[in-house]
């Protein structure tokens, strides 16, 4: 019951703790600036890199304190300072690892399909075969798996006191130690956030494109202020639900006896 019970706890925490919206909105605004063009985009990228660690430390601490039965009494401002260096280092390390994996996986797909074929697909003059689509899908699945291996580095820093490097290994241990739970969490989290993300991505970021070429053109075009505002609102909603769910799920797994030891065999999650 860990997967769905954690989501129910998430809804309780979100509805009874309005201050969480302020944290989520800040994330959304930084992401919106990062999606802009020119100097604004540069400023947004800097804010995301150096502002997120402080926000995560404070945000996660407030979420944890709002959980039913929680005895957390750490102040948000204290958490923002205490975990900043480790969260910054861990985010950089995980980003580098994921980028390297993405380059290797992406390079393999490009090498298999061929640069000219991919260029033709992006230009709308060709389409991928079923085999090529399968190869691209397998590559995407492999990259997504790697991303999920490190996705709990931030909770490992805030709740387990891990350093930058230690948080990555702790995240991997947590995923394998609670594998069935994590699979269920991934499904629920993806569905919950996609309800907002996918329509906004298609209608706003891709301008309702129905072809690959149209999507590429829309993605490369400068984004108007109204669209940036819509992205900020959507990001606020998904951040509020997604990050609260991550904290509730992680705490539920580490507080429970079967999942408290990352090396122990995990029990099955059920719906």
Coordinates of C-alpha atoms in Angstrom, one line a residue:
X1 CA 0.0 0.0 0.0
X2 CA 3.1 2.3 0.2
X3 CA 2.7 3.7 -3.3
X4 CA -1.0 4.8 -3.1
X5 CA -0.9 5.6 0.6
X6 CA 2.0 8.0 0.0
X7 CA 0.0 9.7 -2.8
X8 CA -3.0 10.0 -0.4
X9 CA -0.7 11.6 2.2
X10 CA 0.6 13.9 -0.6
X11 CA -2.9 15.2 -1.2
X12 CA -3.4 15.7 2.5
X13 CA -0.2 17.6 2.9
X14 CA -0.8 19.8 -0.1
X15 CA -4.3 20.8 0.9
X16 CA -3.5 21.6 4.5
X17 CA -0.1 23.4 3.9
X18 CA -0.7 26.4 1.6
X19 CA 2.9 27.7 2.1
X20 CA 4.1 24.9 -0.1
X21 CA 2.5 26.7 -3.1
X22 CA 5.0 29.5 -2.6
X23 CA 8.0 27.1 -2.9
X24 CA 6.5 25.5 -5.9
X25 CA 5.7 28.8 -7.5
X26 CA 9.4 29.9 -7.1
X27 CA 10.5 26.7 -8.9
X28 CA 7.9 27.4 -11.6
X29 CA 9.1 31.0 -12.1
X30 CA 12.8 29.9 -12.3
X31 CA 11.9 27.3 -14.8
X32 CA 9.9 29.8 -16.9
X33 CA 12.8 32.2 -17.0
X34 CA 15.1 29.3 -18.1
X35 CA 12.7 28.6 -21.0
X36 CA 12.9 32.2 -22.2
X37 CA 15.4 33.5 -24.7
X38 CA 18.5 35.6 -24.6
X39 CA 19.9 37.1 -21.3
X40 CA 16.7 36.1 -19.5
X41 CA 17.3 32.5 -20.2
X42 CA 20.9 32.8 -18.9
X43 CA 19.6 34.4 -15.7
X44 CA 17.0 31.6 -15.4
X45 CA 19.7 28.9 -15.8
X46 CA 21.9 30.5 -13.1
X47 CA 18.9 30.7 -10.7
X48 CA 18.0 27.1 -11.4
X49 CA 21.5 25.9 -10.7
X50 CA 22.3 27.9 -7.6
X51 CA 18.9 28.7 -6.3
X52 CA 17.3 25.2 -6.4
X53 CA 19.5 23.6 -3.7
X54 CA 18.4 26.2 -1.1
X55 CA 14.8 25.8 -2.2
X56 CA 14.9 22.0 -2.1
X57 CA 16.3 21.9 1.5
X58 CA 13.6 24.3 2.8
X59 CA 10.8 22.8 0.7
X60 CA 11.4 19.2 1.6
X61 CA 11.8 20.1 5.3
X62 CA 8.4 21.9 5.3
X63 CA 6.8 19.0 3.5
X64 CA 8.2 16.5 6.0
X65 CA 7.0 18.5 8.9
X66 CA 3.5 18.6 7.5
X67 CA 3.2 14.8 7.2
X68 CA 0.8 13.2 9.6
X69 CA 2.7 12.0 12.7
X70 CA 5.9 13.8 11.7
X71 CA 8.1 15.0 14.6
X72 CA 10.4 17.1 12.4
X73 CA 11.1 20.5 14.0
X74 CA 13.9 21.8 11.8
X75 CA 13.3 25.3 10.5
X76 CA 13.2 25.8 6.7
X77 CA 15.8 28.5 6.7
X78 CA 18.2 26.3 8.7
X79 CA 17.6 23.4 6.3
X80 CA 18.3 25.7 3.3
X81 CA 21.7 26.5 4.6
X82 CA 22.6 23.1 6.1
X83 CA 22.0 21.1 2.9
X84 CA 23.0 23.7 0.3
X85 CA 26.5 22.6 -0.5
X86 CA 25.7 18.9 -0.6
X87 CA 22.6 19.5 -2.8
X88 CA 24.5 21.7 -5.2
X89 CA 27.3 19.2 -5.5
X90 CA 24.9 16.3 -5.9
X91 CA 22.9 18.0 -8.6
X92 CA 26.0 18.8 -10.6
X93 CA 27.4 15.3 -10.2
X94 CA 24.1 13.6 -11.2
X95 CA 23.7 16.0 -14.1
X96 CA 27.1 15.2 -15.4
X97 CA 26.5 11.4 -15.1
X98 CA 23.1 11.6 -16.8
X99 CA 24.6 13.9 -19.6
X100 CA 27.4 11.4 -20.2
X101 CA 24.9 8.5 -20.4
X102 CA 22.7 10.5 -22.7
X103 CA 25.6 11.2 -25.0
X104 CA 26.5 7.6 -25.1
X105 CA 23.0 6.3 -25.6
X106 CA 22.1 9.1 -28.1
X107 CA 25.3 8.5 -30.0
X108 CA 24.4 4.9 -30.3
X109 CA 21.0 5.7 -31.7
X110 CA 22.4 8.2 -34.1
X111 CA 25.0 5.7 -35.2
X112 CA 22.4 3.0 -35.8
X113 CA 19.8 5.1 -37.6
X114 CA 22.3 7.5 -39.3
X115 CA 22.6 11.2 -39.1
X116 CA 21.2 11.8 -42.5
X117 CA 18.1 9.8 -41.8
X118 CA 17.5 11.7 -38.5
X119 CA 18.0 15.0 -40.2
X120 CA 15.5 14.0 -42.9
X121 CA 13.0 13.0 -40.2
X122 CA 13.4 16.3 -38.4
X123 CA 12.9 18.1 -41.7
X124 CA 9.7 16.2 -42.4
X125 CA 11.0 14.5 -45.5
X126 CA 11.2 11.0 -44.0
X127 CA 9.8 8.9 -41.2
X128 CA 11.3 6.3 -38.9
X129 CA 10.7 2.6 -39.5
X130 CA 9.2 0.5 -36.8
X131 CA 12.7 -1.0 -36.1
X132 CA 14.2 2.5 -35.8
X133 CA 11.3 3.6 -33.5
X134 CA 12.0 0.5 -31.3
X135 CA 15.7 1.4 -31.1
X136 CA 14.8 5.0 -30.2
X137 CA 12.3 3.8 -27.6
X138 CA 14.8 1.4 -26.0
X139 CA 17.4 4.1 -25.8
X140 CA 14.8 6.4 -24.1
X141 CA 13.8 3.7 -21.7
X142 CA 17.5 3.1 -20.8
X143 CA 18.1 6.8 -20.2
X144 CA 14.9 7.1 -18.1
X145 CA 16.1 4.1 -15.9
X146 CA 19.4 5.8 -15.3
X147 CA 17.6 9.1 -14.4
X148 CA 15.5 7.2 -11.9
X149 CA 18.5 5.6 -10.3
X150 CA 19.7 9.0 -9.2
X151 CA 16.3 10.7 -8.7
X152 CA 16.3 10.3 -4.9
X153 CA 19.7 12.0 -4.3
X154 CA 18.0 15.1 -2.9
X155 CA 15.9 13.2 -0.4
X156 CA 19.1 11.3 0.6
X157 CA 20.8 14.6 1.4
X158 CA 17.9 16.2 3.3
X159 CA 16.7 13.1 5.2
X160 CA 19.8 10.9 5.5
X161 CA 22.4 13.6 5.8
X162 CA 24.4 12.3 2.8
X163 CA 27.2 14.2 1.1
X164 CA 27.1 14.9 -2.6
X165 CA 28.8 11.7 -3.7
X166 CA 27.2 9.6 -0.9
X167 CA 23.7 10.8 -1.9
X168 CA 24.1 9.3 -5.4
X169 CA 25.0 5.9 -4.1
X170 CA 22.3 6.1 -1.5
X171 CA 19.8 6.8 -4.2
X172 CA 20.9 3.8 -6.2
X173 CA 20.7 1.6 -3.1
X174 CA 17.3 2.9 -2.3
X175 CA 15.9 2.2 -5.8
X176 CA 17.2 -1.4 -5.8
X177 CA 16.3 -2.0 -2.2
X178 CA 12.7 -0.9 -2.8
X179 CA 12.4 -1.7 -6.5
X180 CA 8.8 -2.8 -6.7
X181 CA 7.7 0.3 -4.7
X182 CA 9.8 2.6 -6.9
X183 CA 8.3 1.1 -10.1
X184 CA 4.8 1.8 -8.7
X185 CA 5.9 5.3 -7.6
X186 CA 7.3 6.0 -11.1
X187 CA 4.0 5.0 -12.7
X188 CA 1.8 7.1 -10.3
X189 CA 4.1 10.1 -10.4
X190 CA 4.3 10.1 -14.2
X191 CA 0.6 9.8 -14.6
X192 CA -0.2 12.5 -12.0
X193 CA 2.2 15.0 -13.6
X194 CA 1.5 14.1 -17.2
X195 CA -2.1 15.2 -16.8
X196 CA -0.8 18.8 -16.7
X197 CA 2.6 18.5 -18.5
X198 CA 1.5 16.8 -21.7
X199 CA -1.3 19.1 -22.8
X200 CA 0.9 22.2 -21.9
X201 CA 3.8 20.7 -23.8
X202 CA 1.8 20.0 -26.9
X203 CA -0.4 23.2 -27.0
X204 CA 2.2 25.7 -25.7
X205 CA 5.8 24.5 -26.2
X206 CA 5.0 22.7 -29.5
X207 CA 2.2 25.0 -30.6
X208 CA -0.1 22.0 -31.3
X209 CA 2.2 20.5 -33.9
X210 CA 1.1 17.3 -35.5
X211 CA 4.4 16.5 -37.3
X212 CA 8.0 16.1 -36.2
X213 CA 9.1 19.0 -38.4
X214 CA 6.3 21.2 -37.0
X215 CA 7.3 20.3 -33.4
X216 CA 11.0 21.1 -34.1
X217 CA 10.1 24.5 -35.6
X218 CA 7.8 25.4 -32.7
X219 CA 10.4 24.3 -30.2
X220 CA 13.1 26.5 -31.8
X221 CA 10.9 29.6 -32.1
X222 CA 11.1 32.3 -29.4
X223 CA 8.4 31.8 -26.7
X224 CA 6.1 34.7 -26.1
X225 CA 5.5 36.0 -22.5
X226 CA 2.0 34.6 -22.3
X227 CA 3.3 31.1 -23.1
X228 CA 6.1 31.5 -20.5
X229 CA 3.5 32.4 -17.9
X230 CA 1.4 29.3 -18.7
X231 CA 4.5 27.1 -18.4
X232 CA 5.3 28.7 -15.0
X233 CA 1.8 27.9 -13.7
X234 CA 1.9 24.3 -15.0
X235 CA 5.4 23.8 -13.5
X236 CA 4.1 25.1 -10.2
X237 CA 1.3 22.5 -10.1
X238 CA 3.5 19.6 -11.1
X239 CA 6.3 20.7 -8.8
X240 CA 3.9 21.0 -5.9
X241 CA 2.5 17.5 -6.4
X242 CA 5.6 15.8 -7.7
X243 CA 8.1 16.9 -5.1
X244 CA 5.6 16.4 -2.2
X245 CA 4.9 12.9 -3.4
X246 CA 8.6 12.2 -3.6
X247 CA 9.1 13.2 0.0
X248 CA 6.1 11.3 1.3
X249 CA 7.1 8.2 -0.7
X250 CA 10.7 8.3 0.4
X251 CA 9.8 8.8 4.0
X252 CA 7.2 6.0 3.9
X253 CA 9.7 3.6 2.5
X254 CA 12.5 4.5 4.9
X255 CA 10.3 4.6 7.9
X256 CA 8.7 1.2 7.2
X257 CA 10.6 -1.9 8.4
X258 CA 10.8 -3.8 5.1
X259 CA 12.2 -0.8 3.2
X260 CA 14.3 0.8 5.9
X261 CA 17.3 -1.2 4.9
X262 CA 18.3 -0.5 1.3
X263 CA 20.0 -3.9 1.1
X264 CA 17.0 -5.8 2.4
X265 CA 14.6 -7.5 0.0
X266 CA 11.6 -5.3 -0.7
X267 CA 8.0 -6.5 -0.3
X268 CA 5.5 -6.1 -3.1
X269 CA 3.5 -2.9 -3.5
X270 CA -0.1 -3.2 -4.2
X271 CA -3.0 -1.0 -5.3

